[in-house]
Short mmCIF file of C-alpha atoms in Angstrom, two decimals:
data_model
loop_
_atom_site.label_atom_id
_atom_site.label_comp_id
_atom_site.label_asym_id
_atom_site.label_seq_id
_atom_site.Cartn_x
_atom_site.Cartn_y
_atom_site.Cartn_z
CA VAL N 9 -51.97 -4.14 -16.68
CA LEU N 10 -52.85 -0.43 -15.91
CA GLU N 11 -56.34 -0.17 -16.93
CA ALA N 12 -56.61 -3.45 -15.17
CA LEU N 13 -55.76 -1.86 -12.30
CA GLY N 14 -57.98 1.03 -12.29
CA ALA N 15 -55.54 3.44 -14.07
CA GLY N 16 -57.73 6.40 -16.43
CA ALA N 17 -54.11 7.78 -17.57
CA ALA N 18 -50.50 7.50 -16.23
CA VAL N 19 -47.40 8.95 -17.74
CA ALA N 20 -43.86 6.56 -17.90
CA VAL N 21 -40.65 7.24 -17.59
CA PRO N 22 -37.58 4.84 -17.99
CA MET N 23 -34.72 5.18 -15.99
CA VAL N 24 -31.40 4.14 -17.12
CA CYS N 25 -28.61 2.91 -15.86
CA ALA N 26 -25.39 2.84 -17.58
CA GLY N 27 -27.17 2.98 -21.38
CA GLN N 28 -29.66 -0.40 -19.44
CA ILE N 29 -33.48 0.49 -18.44
CA MET N 30 -33.69 -0.64 -14.95
CA GLY N 31 -37.13 -0.40 -14.77
CA SER N 32 -39.75 3.53 -15.06
CA VAL N 33 -41.21 5.72 -13.16
CA THR N 34 -45.09 5.33 -13.39
CA LEU N 35 -47.53 8.82 -11.87
CA GLU N 36 -50.83 7.73 -12.65
CA VAL N 37 -54.76 9.01 -11.78
CA ARG N 38 -58.02 7.06 -11.88
CA ARG N 39 -59.26 9.81 -13.81
CA ASP N 40 -60.28 8.75 -17.40
CA GLY N 41 -59.56 11.40 -19.88
CA HIS N 42 -56.30 12.95 -17.36
CA SER N 43 -54.41 16.04 -18.93
CA TRP N 44 -50.63 15.23 -18.27
CA ALA N 45 -49.00 19.27 -18.26
CA PRO N 46 -45.34 19.80 -19.20
CA GLU N 47 -44.22 20.54 -16.37
CA MET N 48 -45.35 16.45 -14.28
CA ILE N 49 -43.93 15.00 -17.26
CA SER N 50 -40.84 16.73 -16.72
CA LEU N 51 -40.58 15.86 -13.26
CA VAL N 52 -41.34 12.56 -13.70
CA ARG N 53 -38.53 12.73 -15.96
CA MET N 54 -36.33 14.12 -13.31
CA VAL N 55 -37.10 11.75 -10.33
CA ALA N 56 -36.52 8.65 -12.95
CA GLU N 57 -33.24 10.36 -13.93
CA VAL N 58 -32.24 10.77 -10.02
CA LEU N 59 -33.43 7.15 -9.30
CA GLY N 60 -31.43 5.91 -11.97
CA ALA N 61 -28.32 7.92 -10.79
CA ALA N 62 -29.07 6.24 -7.52
CA ILE N 63 -28.92 2.91 -8.99
CA GLN N 64 -25.90 3.38 -10.84
CA ARG N 65 -23.52 4.54 -8.24
CA ALA N 66 -25.28 2.11 -5.71
CA ARG N 67 -24.02 -0.38 -8.18
CA ALA N 68 -20.56 1.13 -8.67
CA ARG N 69 -19.99 1.53 -4.83
CA GLU N 70 -21.21 -2.41 -4.52
CA TYR N 71 -18.25 -3.12 -7.18
CA LEU N 72 -15.96 -1.07 -5.93
CA ASP N 73 -16.23 -3.00 -2.38
CA ALA N 74 -16.15 -6.63 -3.63
CA THR N 75 -12.69 -5.10 -5.88
CA HIS N 76 -11.12 -3.86 -2.79
CA ARG N 77 -12.04 -7.15 -1.03
CA ARG N 78 -10.52 -9.05 -3.33
CA TYR N 79 -7.53 -6.46 -3.00
CA ARG N 80 -7.03 -7.36 0.26
CA GLN N 81 -7.64 -11.07 0.72
CA LEU N 82 -4.82 -11.14 -2.04
CA ALA N 83 -2.41 -8.48 -0.39
CA ASP N 84 -2.99 -10.73 3.03
CA MET N 85 -1.38 -13.97 0.92
CA VAL N 86 1.64 -11.71 -0.11
CA PRO N 87 4.10 -13.03 1.74
CA ASP N 88 6.14 -9.91 1.89
CA MET N 89 4.85 -6.52 3.56
CA ILE N 90 2.26 -4.08 2.28
CA VAL N 91 1.92 -0.81 3.25
CA GLU N 92 -0.75 1.99 2.20
CA ALA N 93 -0.54 5.34 3.20
CA ASP N 94 -1.98 8.30 2.50
CA ALA N 95 -0.63 11.88 1.69
CA GLY N 96 -0.22 12.88 5.17
CA PHE N 97 1.78 9.60 5.77
CA ARG N 98 -1.15 7.99 8.19
CA ILE N 99 -0.90 4.25 7.61
CA THR N 100 -4.28 2.97 6.55
CA TYR N 101 -3.76 -0.41 5.89
CA ILE N 102 -0.85 -2.85 6.49
CA ASN N 103 -1.86 -7.14 5.09
CA ARG N 104 -1.39 -9.86 7.29
CA ALA N 105 2.98 -10.07 6.77
CA GLY N 106 3.19 -6.81 7.89
CA LEU N 107 1.23 -6.82 10.64
CA ASP N 108 3.57 -10.53 11.53
CA LEU N 109 6.46 -8.69 10.75
CA LEU N 110 6.21 -5.27 12.62
CA GLY N 111 4.35 -6.79 16.15
CA TYR N 112 0.90 -4.64 15.69
CA THR N 113 -2.51 -5.93 15.33
CA GLU N 114 -5.25 -5.28 13.55
CA GLU N 115 -6.61 -2.75 15.55
CA GLU N 116 -4.79 -1.32 16.76
CA LEU N 117 -4.13 -0.34 12.90
CA GLU N 118 -7.52 0.74 13.13
CA GLY N 119 -6.43 3.34 16.19
CA GLY N 120 -3.97 5.12 14.06
CA LEU N 121 -0.56 4.70 12.77
CA THR N 122 1.74 7.11 11.07
CA ALA N 123 4.38 6.99 9.01
CA ALA N 124 6.91 8.06 11.96
CA ASP N 125 5.75 5.03 14.28
CA LEU N 126 7.41 2.45 11.11
CA VAL N 127 10.83 5.08 10.43
CA GLY N 128 10.99 7.44 13.11
CA GLU N 129 10.18 11.29 13.21
CA ALA N 130 13.84 12.45 11.80
CA ALA N 131 12.91 9.92 8.69
CA VAL N 132 9.80 11.23 8.12
CA GLU N 133 11.20 14.49 5.89
CA VAL N 134 13.62 12.03 3.54
CA LEU N 135 9.55 9.86 3.09
CA ARG N 136 8.27 12.68 2.29
CA ARG N 137 11.26 14.32 -0.44
CA ASP N 138 11.18 10.42 -1.71
CA PHE N 139 7.23 10.61 -1.80
CA GLU N 140 7.08 13.71 -3.67
CA GLN N 141 9.64 12.76 -6.30
CA LEU N 142 7.51 9.43 -7.14
CA ALA N 143 5.83 10.48 -10.79
CA PRO N 144 2.10 9.73 -10.29
CA SER N 145 2.38 6.72 -13.09
CA GLY N 146 5.64 5.14 -13.47
CA GLY N 147 7.86 2.13 -11.96
CA GLY N 148 7.75 3.81 -9.01
CA ARG N 149 11.21 3.88 -6.86
CA ILE N 150 13.58 1.34 -4.94
CA GLY N 151 14.72 2.03 -1.79
CA SER N 152 16.26 0.70 1.75
CA TRP N 153 14.66 1.24 5.48
CA GLU N 154 15.02 0.83 9.03
CA LEU N 155 11.77 0.25 10.41
CA ARG N 156 11.18 -0.21 13.72
CA ARG N 157 8.85 -2.59 15.68
CA LYS N 158 6.39 -2.27 17.93
CA ASP N 159 8.85 -3.93 20.46
CA GLY N 160 11.16 -1.82 19.58
CA SER N 161 13.49 -3.80 17.20
CA ALA N 162 15.04 -2.96 14.13
CA LEU N 163 13.86 -4.34 10.68
CA SER N 164 15.69 -4.12 7.88
CA VAL N 165 13.74 -3.88 4.56
CA GLU N 166 13.91 -3.39 0.50
CA THR N 167 11.56 -1.18 -0.31
CA HIS N 168 9.45 -1.02 -3.79
CA SER N 169 6.91 2.28 -3.98
CA VAL N 170 4.28 3.55 -6.04
CA ALA N 171 2.36 6.33 -6.15
CA THR N 172 -1.33 5.79 -5.71
CA VAL N 173 -3.73 8.62 -7.72
CA ASP N 174 -7.03 10.55 -7.48
CA ALA N 175 -9.51 10.39 -10.95
CA SER N 176 -7.72 13.54 -11.60
CA GLY N 177 -3.95 11.88 -11.74
CA ASN N 178 -2.86 13.64 -8.57
CA ARG N 179 -0.37 11.64 -5.88
CA VAL N 180 -3.74 10.76 -2.78
CA GLY N 181 -1.09 8.23 -1.69
CA VAL N 182 1.43 5.62 -1.74
CA ILE N 183 1.77 1.76 -1.84
CA SER N 184 4.57 0.04 -0.68
CA VAL N 185 5.57 -3.88 -0.40
CA ALA N 186 8.90 -4.24 2.11
CA ARG N 187 10.89 -6.95 2.14
CA ASP N 188 12.28 -8.18 4.88
CA VAL N 189 16.70 -8.17 4.66
CA THR N 190 17.13 -8.93 8.24
CA ASP N 191 18.41 -12.20 7.79
CA ARG N 192 20.27 -11.39 4.93
CA GLN N 193 22.18 -8.51 6.45
CA ARG N 194 23.30 -10.38 8.91
CA VAL N 195 24.48 -13.28 7.46
CA ASP N 196 26.05 -11.25 5.26
CA ARG N 197 27.84 -8.84 7.92
CA THR N 198 28.32 -13.10 9.50
CA HIS N 199 30.18 -13.67 5.77
CA ARG N 200 32.31 -9.92 5.75
CA LEU N 201 33.55 -10.38 10.34
CA ALA N 202 35.23 -14.09 8.62
CA ALA N 203 36.30 -12.49 5.45
CA LEU N 204 38.12 -10.16 7.43
CA GLY N 205 39.04 -12.30 10.55
CA GLU N 206 40.15 -14.47 7.39
CA LEU N 207 42.36 -10.84 6.13
CA ALA N 208 43.67 -10.52 9.49
CA ALA N 209 45.33 -14.55 10.58
CA GLY N 210 46.70 -14.25 6.55
CA VAL N 211 48.63 -10.49 7.93
CA ALA N 212 49.61 -12.03 11.04
CA HIS N 213 50.77 -15.08 9.37
CA GLU N 214 52.76 -13.30 6.50
CA PHE N 215 53.84 -10.91 9.51
CA ASN N 216 55.25 -13.67 11.68
CA ASN N 217 56.86 -15.60 8.75
CA LEU N 218 58.78 -11.36 8.74
CA LEU N 219 59.75 -11.43 12.08
CA SER N 220 60.96 -14.93 11.88
CA VAL N 221 63.04 -14.27 9.04
CA MET N 222 64.15 -10.86 10.71
CA SER N 223 64.77 -12.84 14.11
CA ALA N 224 66.84 -15.81 11.67
CA GLN N 225 68.85 -12.87 10.15
CA ALA N 226 69.54 -11.27 13.58
CA GLU N 227 71.27 -14.91 14.74
CA LEU N 228 73.19 -15.84 11.69
CA ALA N 229 74.97 -12.11 12.24
CA GLN N 230 74.75 -12.39 15.90
CA ALA N 231 76.95 -15.60 15.54
CA GLN N 232 78.90 -14.63 12.65
CA HIS N 233 80.72 -11.41 15.19
#
């Protein structure tokens, strides 16, 4: 093929990506009988290695981006809140359910939210201690938090948090799945109040019965005199 193109001499080195030949780097000259210096052949090999590594990185990045998009699509289908934060407690992602519950928009999230915006400054230190206790590999940590919506109202959630790690296994952030239990707490509170009301009514009834007995005994004693 190279002869048909008019090449008198050529050196070709394969570009290898993940153990597969993806192409080649070819250097050609028009003169017949050209002798290639070892330095030139080494240069061509170096160029082939660099290009092969670049292709491999580009493919890995493309795969990572596709995986990331699929993860975000799945997360947006979950009815519970999913929150990602980095080691500095800057919020990097909240799924659709979480944004709706908290009252924020994606633009406001991109503008910069921190854990302090959600739990308040006073609770950040507790959050930091919890983060430090998360094992880089493990079942995570379960907790209960009072979050603050954008409008200032309270949102009670139960959370399950796991650490995110880098390639070396170091903690670089946290992912939390949070379930809104505000309504359940309201129902529980109503049930507790109802039970307390029943208890109070029972105590009042027994007290009234006691007063009735005491009153009857007092009247009987007065009549005997």
